[in-house]
Amino acid sequence: MKIGLISDLHTDATEANKAIVPFLINAIKAADLDVFVLAGDITPKLSEFYEILSEFSKAELACHKLFVPGNHDIWVTKDANMTSEQKCGVISEICQDHGFYSLNDAPYIVEDIGFCGTIGWYDYSFASDRYDFSAEQYADKQLMGSVWSDKFYAKWEDTDENIAHRFEANLEKQITSLKNKVKRIIAITHHVPYRECIQYRGELPWDYFSAFMGSEGLGTICQREPLVTHVLFGHTHQAVNQQVRNVKAICAPIGYLYTHPTESLQTYAEKSLTCFNI
């Protein structure tokens, strides 16, 4: 089985971010995938989210298409008449209308391989050990004039820690439900599951914001189930392909294209799409 991964399209960020979508679709077609995974952060704009998934739908890709939302996807404006929880439901409906399966809702089986997933969240467990900021200071999500935008646009009706632990529990429940049905499990999150996959710089405010990368619980859950061989994720805009103990951790982001790639968008799309066989 050939699996392809991409994340963090951020089509609302720059013209290049939106323009790369058809080139990415070309790359997916050329890769002849069995399963395509999109690990979140398409756009906060529902109309644009619908439009982007429509491009994938019109391409009539032959592979299974799996999705988990990212933190940008669940953003809502102050005037929006919905919470982030409610927006997750709308996103799932849009996915269903366009041939994507939202793993945030339930696991998915292809042949004898189970796929489970969650947006995940952060509980500050990835905070840098160099500093002693309190939980209250992390909850404020701002330092030295810089702000983590979830502060304004992520509208959960609970604390970050409780949201993170709830999504961890959902992932664990999915893994448990698959154990007797498949030979292998691939977990997919948006937020980062391992500290080893985070780049700390030993400087502020960069390391302060590392606390919002993900949660240790996501990785712990995956490590203790022997059937989990891969964890695919997004959120960090640094490509990752490394072994973390008994699990292969892979991140394949497009990221913000504020500087246009030196190569063509087609080449950039082909390089960004990470494929592997199992």
mmCIF file of C-alpha atoms in Angstrom:
data_model
loop_
_atom_site.group_PDB
_atom_site.id
_atom_site.type_symbol
_atom_site.label_atom_id
_atom_site.label_comp_id
_atom_site.label_asym_id
_atom_site.label_seq_id
_atom_site.Cartn_x
_atom_site.Cartn_y
_atom_site.Cartn_z
ATOM 1 C CA MET A 1 0.000 0.000 0.000
ATOM 2 C CA LYS A 2 1.345 3.421 -0.975
ATOM 3 C CA ILE A 3 0.458 6.335 1.287
ATOM 4 C CA GLY A 4 1.012 10.044 0.615
ATOM 5 C CA LEU A 5 0.957 12.836 3.183
ATOM 6 C CA ILE A 6 0.698 16.626 3.035
ATOM 7 C CA SER A 7 -0.336 19.249 5.575
ATOM 8 C CA ASP A 8 -0.532 22.977 6.189
ATOM 9 C CA LEU A 9 -1.681 24.218 2.793
ATOM 10 C CA HIS A 10 -2.694 27.570 4.325
ATOM 11 C CA THR A 11 -4.385 28.591 1.091
ATOM 12 C CA ASP A 12 -5.484 31.886 2.647
ATOM 13 C CA ALA A 13 -1.901 32.969 3.422
ATOM 14 C CA THR A 14 -0.472 33.909 0.000
ATOM 15 C CA GLU A 15 -1.321 33.665 -3.679
ATOM 16 C CA ALA A 16 1.303 30.937 -4.023
ATOM 17 C CA ASN A 17 -0.294 28.889 -1.239
ATOM 18 C CA LYS A 18 -3.558 28.810 -3.143
ATOM 19 C CA ALA A 19 -1.957 28.427 -6.566
ATOM 20 C CA ILE A 20 -0.038 25.317 -5.516
ATOM 21 C CA VAL A 21 -3.193 23.210 -5.025
ATOM 22 C CA PRO A 22 -3.597 22.016 -8.652
ATOM 23 C CA PHE A 23 0.126 21.212 -8.767
ATOM 24 C CA LEU A 24 -0.241 19.193 -5.583
ATOM 25 C CA ILE A 25 -3.141 17.310 -7.151
ATOM 26 C CA ASN A 26 -0.912 16.570 -10.156
ATOM 27 C CA ALA A 27 1.748 15.224 -7.803
ATOM 28 C CA ILE A 28 -0.788 12.986 -6.044
ATOM 29 C CA LYS A 29 -1.984 11.585 -9.364
ATOM 30 C CA ALA A 30 1.579 10.937 -10.528
ATOM 31 C CA ALA A 31 2.418 9.176 -7.258
ATOM 32 C CA ASP A 32 -0.343 6.611 -7.871
ATOM 33 C CA LEU A 33 -1.335 6.517 -4.212
ATOM 34 C CA ASP A 34 -3.623 4.077 -2.486
ATOM 35 C CA VAL A 35 -4.248 6.490 0.408
ATOM 36 C CA PHE A 36 -3.839 10.267 0.528
ATOM 37 C CA VAL A 37 -3.689 11.965 3.934
ATOM 38 C CA LEU A 38 -4.273 15.688 4.447
ATOM 39 C CA ALA A 39 -3.236 16.505 8.012
ATOM 40 C CA GLY A 40 -4.967 19.823 8.550
ATOM 41 C CA ASP A 41 -4.649 23.578 8.185
ATOM 42 C CA ILE A 42 -6.230 24.256 4.826
ATOM 43 C CA THR A 43 -7.848 27.604 5.672
ATOM 44 C CA PRO A 44 -10.032 29.209 8.366
ATOM 45 C CA LYS A 45 -12.495 30.371 5.690
ATOM 46 C CA LEU A 46 -15.326 27.874 5.235
ATOM 47 C CA SER A 47 -16.088 29.027 1.690
ATOM 48 C CA GLU A 48 -12.438 28.579 0.721
ATOM 49 C CA PHE A 49 -12.260 25.243 2.553
ATOM 50 C CA TYR A 50 -15.201 24.077 0.429
ATOM 51 C CA GLU A 51 -13.545 25.400 -2.713
ATOM 52 C CA ILE A 52 -10.231 23.624 -2.068
ATOM 53 C CA LEU A 53 -11.851 20.277 -1.329
ATOM 54 C CA SER A 54 -13.903 20.765 -4.488
ATOM 55 C CA GLU A 55 -10.669 20.926 -6.489
ATOM 56 C CA PHE A 56 -9.635 17.560 -5.070
ATOM 57 C CA SER A 57 -13.112 16.148 -5.709
ATOM 58 C CA LYS A 58 -13.181 17.295 -9.340
ATOM 59 C CA ALA A 59 -9.778 15.674 -9.892
ATOM 60 C CA GLU A 60 -11.434 12.281 -9.269
ATOM 61 C CA LEU A 61 -8.444 10.857 -7.443
ATOM 62 C CA ALA A 62 -8.600 7.071 -7.328
ATOM 63 C CA CYS A 63 -7.134 6.817 -3.822
ATOM 64 C CA HIS A 64 -8.796 6.934 -0.430
ATOM 65 C CA LYS A 65 -8.710 10.495 0.941
ATOM 66 C CA LEU A 66 -8.346 10.989 4.707
ATOM 67 C CA PHE A 67 -8.414 14.243 6.680
ATOM 68 C CA VAL A 68 -7.917 15.634 10.165
ATOM 69 C CA PRO A 69 -8.582 19.329 10.829
ATOM 70 C CA GLY A 70 -5.883 21.713 12.001
ATOM 71 C CA ASN A 71 -6.095 24.578 14.456
ATOM 72 C CA HIS A 72 -6.506 27.131 11.631
ATOM 73 C CA ASP A 73 -9.399 25.119 10.181
ATOM 74 C CA ILE A 74 -11.401 25.405 13.403
ATOM 75 C CA TRP A 75 -10.838 29.144 13.863
ATOM 76 C CA VAL A 76 -13.961 31.252 14.172
ATOM 77 C CA THR A 77 -14.277 35.017 14.172
ATOM 78 C CA LYS A 78 -15.680 36.981 17.088
ATOM 79 C CA ASP A 79 -18.883 37.543 15.152
ATOM 80 C CA ALA A 80 -19.333 33.928 14.044
ATOM 81 C CA ASN A 81 -22.371 32.213 15.486
ATOM 82 C CA MET A 82 -20.533 28.964 16.225
ATOM 83 C CA THR A 83 -17.861 27.456 18.422
ATOM 84 C CA SER A 84 -14.792 25.593 17.201
ATOM 85 C CA GLU A 85 -16.536 22.383 18.258
ATOM 86 C CA GLN A 86 -19.458 23.217 15.979
ATOM 87 C CA LYS A 87 -17.115 24.142 13.158
ATOM 88 C CA CYS A 88 -15.534 20.680 13.409
ATOM 89 C CA GLY A 89 -18.974 19.293 12.601
ATOM 90 C CA VAL A 90 -19.358 21.565 9.576
ATOM 91 C CA ILE A 91 -15.892 20.569 8.352
ATOM 92 C CA SER A 92 -16.834 16.884 8.615
ATOM 93 C CA GLU A 93 -19.907 17.500 6.478
ATOM 94 C CA ILE A 94 -17.850 19.315 3.822
ATOM 95 C CA CYS A 95 -15.357 16.437 3.820
ATOM 96 C CA GLN A 96 -18.150 13.911 3.333
ATOM 97 C CA ASP A 97 -19.564 15.931 0.425
ATOM 98 C CA HIS A 98 -16.183 15.868 -1.322
ATOM 99 C CA GLY A 99 -15.051 12.301 -0.820
ATOM 100 C CA PHE A 100 -12.787 12.925 2.170
ATOM 101 C CA TYR A 101 -13.136 10.881 5.347
ATOM 102 C CA SER A 102 -12.757 12.887 8.551
ATOM 103 C CA LEU A 103 -10.764 10.779 10.988
ATOM 104 C CA ASN A 104 -11.599 13.208 13.756
ATOM 105 C CA ASP A 105 -14.968 11.447 13.889
ATOM 106 C CA ALA A 106 -14.097 7.761 13.561
ATOM 107 C CA PRO A 107 -11.339 5.413 12.348
ATOM 108 C CA TYR A 108 -11.087 4.061 8.813
ATOM 109 C CA ILE A 109 -9.906 0.690 7.532
ATOM 110 C CA VAL A 110 -8.242 0.026 4.174
ATOM 111 C CA GLU A 111 -7.620 -3.688 3.624
ATOM 112 C CA ASP A 112 -5.894 -4.795 6.844
ATOM 113 C CA ILE A 113 -4.577 -1.370 7.858
ATOM 114 C CA GLY A 114 -6.415 0.873 10.299
ATOM 115 C CA PHE A 115 -6.211 4.649 10.187
ATOM 116 C CA CYS A 116 -7.201 6.678 13.208
ATOM 117 C CA GLY A 117 -6.915 10.385 13.815
ATOM 118 C CA THR A 118 -7.524 13.559 15.732
ATOM 119 C CA ILE A 119 -6.823 17.252 15.495
ATOM 120 C CA GLY A 120 -5.065 16.935 18.870
ATOM 121 C CA TRP A 121 -4.290 20.051 20.874
ATOM 122 C CA TYR A 122 -1.697 21.331 23.344
ATOM 123 C CA ASP A 123 -1.397 21.134 27.109
ATOM 124 C CA TYR A 124 1.968 22.956 27.412
ATOM 125 C CA SER A 125 3.796 19.634 27.975
ATOM 126 C CA PHE A 126 6.162 20.626 25.139
ATOM 127 C CA ALA A 127 7.187 23.824 26.897
ATOM 128 C CA SER A 128 10.945 24.346 26.768
ATOM 129 C CA ASP A 129 12.836 23.195 29.860
ATOM 130 C CA ARG A 130 14.961 26.366 29.724
ATOM 131 C CA TYR A 131 12.194 28.604 31.062
ATOM 132 C CA ASP A 132 9.802 28.567 34.001
ATOM 133 C CA PHE A 133 6.679 30.191 32.592
ATOM 134 C CA SER A 134 3.547 29.275 34.529
ATOM 135 C CA ALA A 135 0.500 27.574 33.042
ATOM 136 C CA GLU A 136 -1.304 30.913 33.332
ATOM 137 C CA GLN A 137 1.407 32.610 31.264
ATOM 138 C CA TYR A 138 1.098 29.961 28.563
ATOM 139 C CA ALA A 139 -2.687 30.242 28.638
ATOM 140 C CA ASP A 140 -2.270 33.947 27.836
ATOM 141 C CA LYS A 141 -0.651 32.943 24.492
ATOM 142 C CA GLN A 142 1.352 36.131 24.080
ATOM 143 C CA LEU A 143 4.898 37.198 24.811
ATOM 144 C CA MET A 144 7.173 40.072 23.834
ATOM 145 C CA GLY A 145 4.617 41.584 21.491
ATOM 146 C CA SER A 146 3.915 38.322 19.643
ATOM 147 C CA VAL A 147 0.588 36.479 19.908
ATOM 148 C CA TRP A 148 -0.442 32.886 19.180
ATOM 149 C CA SER A 149 -3.593 33.510 17.154
ATOM 150 C CA ASP A 150 -5.548 30.631 18.695
ATOM 151 C CA LYS A 151 -5.976 33.130 21.539
ATOM 152 C CA PHE A 152 -8.468 35.057 19.414
ATOM 153 C CA TYR A 153 -9.916 32.465 17.040
ATOM 154 C CA ALA A 154 -9.968 29.033 18.702
ATOM 155 C CA LYS A 155 -13.265 28.973 20.600
ATOM 156 C CA TRP A 156 -13.333 25.806 22.685
ATOM 157 C CA GLU A 157 -15.540 25.768 25.740
ATOM 158 C CA ASP A 158 -12.802 24.403 28.011
ATOM 159 C CA THR A 159 -9.138 24.852 28.893
ATOM 160 C CA ASP A 160 -6.327 23.935 26.518
ATOM 161 C CA GLU A 161 -5.268 21.100 28.817
ATOM 162 C CA ASN A 162 -8.744 19.574 28.963
ATOM 163 C CA ILE A 163 -9.238 19.900 25.211
ATOM 164 C CA ALA A 164 -5.855 18.240 24.577
ATOM 165 C CA HIS A 165 -6.646 15.365 26.940
ATOM 166 C CA ARG A 166 -10.075 14.881 25.411
ATOM 167 C CA PHE A 167 -8.626 14.509 21.929
ATOM 168 C CA GLU A 168 -5.963 12.161 23.296
ATOM 169 C CA ALA A 169 -8.720 10.023 24.816
ATOM 170 C CA ASN A 170 -10.574 9.983 21.504
ATOM 171 C CA LEU A 171 -7.424 8.801 19.719
ATOM 172 C CA GLU A 172 -6.869 6.061 22.295
ATOM 173 C CA LYS A 173 -10.482 4.945 21.914
ATOM 174 C CA GLN A 174 -10.058 4.707 18.140
ATOM 175 C CA ILE A 175 -6.855 2.692 18.474
ATOM 176 C CA THR A 176 -8.549 0.303 20.918
ATOM 177 C CA SER A 177 -11.486 -0.157 18.536
ATOM 178 C CA LEU A 178 -9.122 -1.178 15.718
ATOM 179 C CA LYS A 179 -6.833 -3.580 17.587
ATOM 180 C CA ASN A 180 -8.739 -6.770 16.812
ATOM 181 C CA LYS A 181 -9.655 -5.780 13.265
ATOM 182 C CA VAL A 182 -6.354 -4.877 11.576
ATOM 183 C CA LYS A 183 -2.700 -5.925 11.341
ATOM 184 C CA ARG A 184 -1.278 -2.410 11.545
ATOM 185 C CA ILE A 185 -2.421 1.024 12.694
ATOM 186 C CA ILE A 186 -1.400 4.427 11.352
ATOM 187 C CA ALA A 187 -2.246 7.372 13.602
ATOM 188 C CA ILE A 188 -2.807 10.813 12.120
ATOM 189 C CA THR A 189 -2.846 14.031 14.114
ATOM 190 C CA HIS A 190 -2.515 17.690 13.271
ATOM 191 C CA HIS A 191 -0.632 18.678 16.388
ATOM 192 C CA VAL A 192 2.821 17.305 17.036
ATOM 193 C CA PRO A 193 3.002 14.020 19.002
ATOM 194 C CA TYR A 194 6.679 14.012 20.020
ATOM 195 C CA ARG A 195 9.055 16.473 21.645
ATOM 196 C CA GLU A 196 11.809 15.030 19.431
ATOM 197 C CA CYS A 197 10.020 16.522 16.404
ATOM 198 C CA ILE A 198 10.042 20.098 17.736
ATOM 199 C CA GLN A 199 12.827 22.544 16.989
ATOM 200 C CA TYR A 200 13.838 24.580 20.038
ATOM 201 C CA ARG A 201 16.184 27.513 19.480
ATOM 202 C CA GLY A 202 17.114 28.483 23.006
ATOM 203 C CA GLU A 203 15.644 31.936 22.473
ATOM 204 C CA LEU A 204 12.446 33.855 23.104
ATOM 205 C CA PRO A 205 9.772 34.270 22.017
ATOM 206 C CA TRP A 206 10.306 31.216 19.727
ATOM 207 C CA ASP A 207 10.639 28.663 22.534
ATOM 208 C CA TYR A 208 7.654 30.103 24.393
ATOM 209 C CA PHE A 209 5.431 29.316 21.398
ATOM 210 C CA SER A 210 6.775 25.764 21.213
ATOM 211 C CA ALA A 211 4.385 25.020 24.097
ATOM 212 C CA PHE A 212 1.561 25.196 21.535
ATOM 213 C CA MET A 213 2.962 22.535 19.204
ATOM 214 C CA GLY A 214 1.139 19.545 20.660
ATOM 215 C CA SER A 215 1.042 17.210 23.657
ATOM 216 C CA GLU A 216 3.122 14.365 25.012
ATOM 217 C CA GLY A 217 -0.021 12.297 25.505
ATOM 218 C CA LEU A 218 -0.529 11.893 21.756
ATOM 219 C CA GLY A 219 2.845 10.218 21.369
ATOM 220 C CA THR A 220 2.539 8.171 24.550
ATOM 221 C CA ILE A 221 -0.734 6.634 23.367
ATOM 222 C CA CYS A 222 0.838 5.669 20.032
ATOM 223 C CA GLN A 223 3.993 4.256 21.626
ATOM 224 C CA ARG A 224 2.199 1.870 23.950
ATOM 225 C CA GLU A 225 0.235 0.156 21.184
ATOM 226 C CA PRO A 226 2.529 -2.218 19.217
ATOM 227 C CA LEU A 227 0.253 -2.137 16.167
ATOM 228 C CA VAL A 228 0.923 1.595 15.676
ATOM 229 C CA THR A 229 3.884 1.828 13.300
ATOM 230 C CA HIS A 230 3.508 5.377 11.926
ATOM 231 C CA VAL A 231 2.281 8.718 13.211
ATOM 232 C CA LEU A 232 1.588 11.323 10.517
ATOM 233 C CA PHE A 233 1.089 14.935 11.552
ATOM 234 C CA GLY A 234 1.275 18.615 10.599
ATOM 235 C CA HIS A 235 1.319 21.936 12.455
ATOM 236 C CA THR A 236 5.081 22.404 12.525
ATOM 237 C CA HIS A 237 6.203 23.817 9.203
ATOM 238 C CA GLN A 238 9.389 21.772 9.298
ATOM 239 C CA ALA A 239 9.473 18.490 7.377
ATOM 240 C CA VAL A 240 9.993 15.488 9.665
ATOM 241 C CA ASN A 241 10.797 11.885 8.798
ATOM 242 C CA GLN A 242 12.371 10.179 11.776
ATOM 243 C CA GLN A 243 12.129 7.116 13.949
ATOM 244 C CA VAL A 244 10.925 7.884 17.473
ATOM 245 C CA ARG A 245 11.476 4.670 19.402
ATOM 246 C CA ASN A 246 9.128 2.104 17.801
ATOM 247 C CA VAL A 247 7.165 4.592 15.649
ATOM 248 C CA LYS A 248 8.013 6.397 12.413
ATOM 249 C CA ALA A 249 7.015 10.074 12.717
ATOM 250 C CA ILE A 250 6.370 11.959 9.465
ATOM 251 C CA CYS A 251 5.362 15.562 8.765
ATOM 252 C CA ALA A 252 5.127 16.934 5.218
ATOM 253 C CA PRO A 253 4.023 20.598 5.276
ATOM 254 C CA ILE A 254 3.570 23.132 2.509
ATOM 255 C CA GLY A 255 3.887 25.967 5.038
ATOM 256 C CA TYR A 256 3.660 29.699 4.431
ATOM 257 C CA LEU A 257 4.961 30.635 0.980
ATOM 258 C CA TYR A 258 5.694 34.263 1.810
ATOM 259 C CA THR A 259 8.812 33.851 -0.307
ATOM 260 C CA HIS A 260 7.971 32.210 -3.606
ATOM 261 C CA PRO A 261 9.835 28.899 -4.003
ATOM 262 C CA THR A 262 12.956 29.197 -6.154
ATOM 263 C CA GLU A 263 11.820 26.144 -8.127
ATOM 264 C CA SER A 264 8.464 25.825 -9.865
ATOM 265 C CA LEU A 265 5.326 25.250 -7.828
ATOM 266 C CA GLN A 266 5.035 21.829 -9.443
ATOM 267 C CA THR A 267 8.508 20.881 -8.246
ATOM 268 C CA TYR A 268 7.814 22.290 -4.783
ATOM 269 C CA ALA A 269 4.569 20.304 -4.578
ATOM 270 C CA GLU A 270 6.311 17.102 -5.630
ATOM 271 C CA LYS A 271 9.067 17.618 -3.059
ATOM 272 C CA SER A 272 6.593 18.447 -0.279
ATOM 273 C CA LEU A 273 4.348 15.424 -0.799
ATOM 274 C CA THR A 274 5.870 12.610 1.257
ATOM 275 C CA CYS A 275 5.073 9.065 0.112
ATOM 276 C CA PHE A 276 5.922 5.718 1.658
ATOM 277 C CA ASN A 277 4.994 2.054 1.177
ATOM 278 C CA ILE A 278 3.863 -0.432 3.788
#
